[in-house]
CSV table of C-alpha atoms in Angstrom, one decimal:
chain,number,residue,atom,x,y,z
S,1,UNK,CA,-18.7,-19.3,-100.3
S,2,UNK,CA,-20.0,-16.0,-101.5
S,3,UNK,CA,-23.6,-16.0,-103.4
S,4,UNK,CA,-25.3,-13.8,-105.3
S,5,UNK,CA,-28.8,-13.5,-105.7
S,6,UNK,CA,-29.5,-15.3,-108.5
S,7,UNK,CA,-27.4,-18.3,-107.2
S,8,UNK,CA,-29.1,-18.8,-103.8
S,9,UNK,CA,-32.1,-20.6,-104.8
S,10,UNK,CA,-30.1,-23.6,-106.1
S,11,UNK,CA,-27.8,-23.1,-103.2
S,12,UNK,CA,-30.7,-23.9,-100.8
S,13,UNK,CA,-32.1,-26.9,-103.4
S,14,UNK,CA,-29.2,-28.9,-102.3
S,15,UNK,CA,-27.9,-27.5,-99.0
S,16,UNK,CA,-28.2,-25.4,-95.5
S,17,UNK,CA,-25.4,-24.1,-94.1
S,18,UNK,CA,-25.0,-23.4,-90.4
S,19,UNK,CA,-24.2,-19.8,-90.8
S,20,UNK,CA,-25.4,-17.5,-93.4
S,21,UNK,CA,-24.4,-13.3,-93.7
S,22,UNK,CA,-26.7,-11.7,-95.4
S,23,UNK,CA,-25.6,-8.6,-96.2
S,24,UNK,CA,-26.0,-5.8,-98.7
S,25,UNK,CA,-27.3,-2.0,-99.5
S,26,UNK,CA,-30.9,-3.4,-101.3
S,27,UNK,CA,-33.4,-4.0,-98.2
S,28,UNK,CA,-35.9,-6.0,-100.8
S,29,UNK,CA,-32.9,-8.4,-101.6
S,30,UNK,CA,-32.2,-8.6,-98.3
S,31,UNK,CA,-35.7,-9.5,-97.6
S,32,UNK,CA,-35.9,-11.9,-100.2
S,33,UNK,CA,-32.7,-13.8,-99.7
S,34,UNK,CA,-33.8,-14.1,-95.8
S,35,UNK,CA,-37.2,-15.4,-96.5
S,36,UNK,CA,-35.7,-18.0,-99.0
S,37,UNK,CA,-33.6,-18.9,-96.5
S,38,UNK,CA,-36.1,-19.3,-93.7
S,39,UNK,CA,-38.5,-21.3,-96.2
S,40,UNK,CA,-35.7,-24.0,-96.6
S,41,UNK,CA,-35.1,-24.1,-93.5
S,42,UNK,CA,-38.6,-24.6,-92.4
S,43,UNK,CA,-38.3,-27.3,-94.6
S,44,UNK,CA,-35.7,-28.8,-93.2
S,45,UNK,CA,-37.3,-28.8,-89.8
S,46,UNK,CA,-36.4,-25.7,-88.2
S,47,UNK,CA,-39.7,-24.4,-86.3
S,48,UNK,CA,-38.6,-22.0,-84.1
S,49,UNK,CA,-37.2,-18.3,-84.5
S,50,UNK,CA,-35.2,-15.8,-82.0
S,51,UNK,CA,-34.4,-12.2,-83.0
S,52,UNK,CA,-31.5,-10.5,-81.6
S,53,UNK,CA,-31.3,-6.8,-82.7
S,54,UNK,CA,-27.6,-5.6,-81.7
S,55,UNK,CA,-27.1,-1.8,-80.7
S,56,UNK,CA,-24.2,-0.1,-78.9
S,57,UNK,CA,-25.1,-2.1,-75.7
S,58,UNK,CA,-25.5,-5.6,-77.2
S,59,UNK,CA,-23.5,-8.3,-75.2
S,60,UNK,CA,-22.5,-10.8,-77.7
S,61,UNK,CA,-22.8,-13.3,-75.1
S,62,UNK,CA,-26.7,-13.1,-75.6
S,63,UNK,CA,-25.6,-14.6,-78.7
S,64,UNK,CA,-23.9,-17.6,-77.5
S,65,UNK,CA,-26.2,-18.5,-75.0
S,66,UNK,CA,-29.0,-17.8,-77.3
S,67,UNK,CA,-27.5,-20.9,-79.6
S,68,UNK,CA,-26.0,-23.1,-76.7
S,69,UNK,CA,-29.7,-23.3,-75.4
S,70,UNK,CA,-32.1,-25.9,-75.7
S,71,UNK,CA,-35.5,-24.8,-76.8
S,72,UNK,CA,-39.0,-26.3,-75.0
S,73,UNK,CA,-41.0,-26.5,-78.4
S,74,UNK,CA,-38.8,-27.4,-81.4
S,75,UNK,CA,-35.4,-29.5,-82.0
S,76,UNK,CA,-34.3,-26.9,-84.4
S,77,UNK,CA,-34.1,-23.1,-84.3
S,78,UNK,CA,-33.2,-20.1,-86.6
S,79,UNK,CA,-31.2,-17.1,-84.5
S,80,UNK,CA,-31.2,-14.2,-86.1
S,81,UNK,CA,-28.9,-11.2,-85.6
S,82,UNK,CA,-29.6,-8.1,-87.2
S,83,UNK,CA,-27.4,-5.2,-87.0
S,84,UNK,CA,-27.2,-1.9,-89.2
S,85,UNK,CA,-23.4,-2.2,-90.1
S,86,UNK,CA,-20.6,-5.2,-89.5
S,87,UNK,CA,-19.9,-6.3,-86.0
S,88,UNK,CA,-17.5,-4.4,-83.0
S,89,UNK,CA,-14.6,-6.2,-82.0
S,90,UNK,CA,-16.3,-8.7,-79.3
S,91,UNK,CA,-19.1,-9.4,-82.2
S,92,UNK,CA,-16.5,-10.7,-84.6
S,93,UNK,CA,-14.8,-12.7,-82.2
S,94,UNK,CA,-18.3,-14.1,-81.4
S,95,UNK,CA,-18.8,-15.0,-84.6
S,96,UNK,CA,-15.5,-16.3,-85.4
S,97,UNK,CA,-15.6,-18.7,-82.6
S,98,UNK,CA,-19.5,-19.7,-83.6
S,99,UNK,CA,-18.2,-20.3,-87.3
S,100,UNK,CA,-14.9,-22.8,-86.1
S,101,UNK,CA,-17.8,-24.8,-84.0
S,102,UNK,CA,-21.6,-24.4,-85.2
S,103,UNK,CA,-24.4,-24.7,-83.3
S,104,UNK,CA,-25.9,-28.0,-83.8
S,105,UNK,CA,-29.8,-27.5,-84.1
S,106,UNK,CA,-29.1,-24.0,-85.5
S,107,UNK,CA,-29.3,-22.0,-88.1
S,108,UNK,CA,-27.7,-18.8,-87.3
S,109,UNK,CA,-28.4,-15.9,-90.0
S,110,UNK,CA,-26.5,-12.6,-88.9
S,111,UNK,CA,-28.2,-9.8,-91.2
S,112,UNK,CA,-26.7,-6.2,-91.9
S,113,UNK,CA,-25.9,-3.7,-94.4
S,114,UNK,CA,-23.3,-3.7,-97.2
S,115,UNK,CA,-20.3,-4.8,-95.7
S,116,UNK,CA,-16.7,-2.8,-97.3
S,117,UNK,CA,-13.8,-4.7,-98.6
S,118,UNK,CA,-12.3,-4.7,-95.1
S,119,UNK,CA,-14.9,-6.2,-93.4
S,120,UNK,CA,-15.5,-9.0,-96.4
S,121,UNK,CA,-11.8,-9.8,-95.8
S,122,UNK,CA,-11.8,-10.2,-91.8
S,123,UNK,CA,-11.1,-13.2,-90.2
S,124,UNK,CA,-14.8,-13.4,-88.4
S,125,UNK,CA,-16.4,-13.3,-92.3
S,126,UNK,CA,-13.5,-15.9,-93.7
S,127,UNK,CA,-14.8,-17.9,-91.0
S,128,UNK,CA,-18.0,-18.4,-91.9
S,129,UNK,CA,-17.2,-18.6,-95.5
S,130,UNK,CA,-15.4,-21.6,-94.8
């Protein structure tokens, strides 16, 4: 499901998905959809927070490790990906496979910048829309 703005307050009022994109060309909106997000997850129990910044030499396999491991201080964890456009080819299959089968314990937010029709209609962000 797609949200806009306006709708993700109630969004988070009632639910907490497993994967959110946030994605877009306004950093403030960006900002503020992220910290509404991470405010209902604290909520929800989530204590803990890893940051994965992905360049030309990310291995997407930091990724799934990163949400297959357990942490030593808190049950539940936010991972973070941020990344300045959409994913390369091993980063969508990444997060294809991640979508199909969640991470229990984890709320994984990948974060980047306004994503074209193309990328909006790839099977990695279908995926996670489901």
């Amino acid at each position: 499901m797609t949200l806009k703005p306006q709708q993700l307050a109630a969004h988070l009022a009632k639910t907490l998905a497993p994967i959110y994109v946030v994605a877009g060309e306004e950093p403030l909106l960006i900002q503020e959809a992220l910290d509404a997000i991470r405010a209902a997850a604290r909520k929800a129990g989530y204590s803990e927070r890893e940051v994965l910044d992905v360049d030309r030499s990310f291995e997407w396999q930091r990724l799934v490790d990163s949400c297959a491991s357990l942490s030593l201080f808190a049950t539940r964890r936010i991972v973070e990906v941020r990344m300045a456009a959409g994913p390369d080819e091993d980063g969508r299959k990444t997060l294809q496979t991640l979508a199909a089968h969640p991470p229990q314990d984890v709320l994984l937010l990948v974060v980047c910048g306004a994503l074209d029709k193309r990328a909006r209609d790839g099977a990695w962000f279908k995926a996670i829309e489901q």
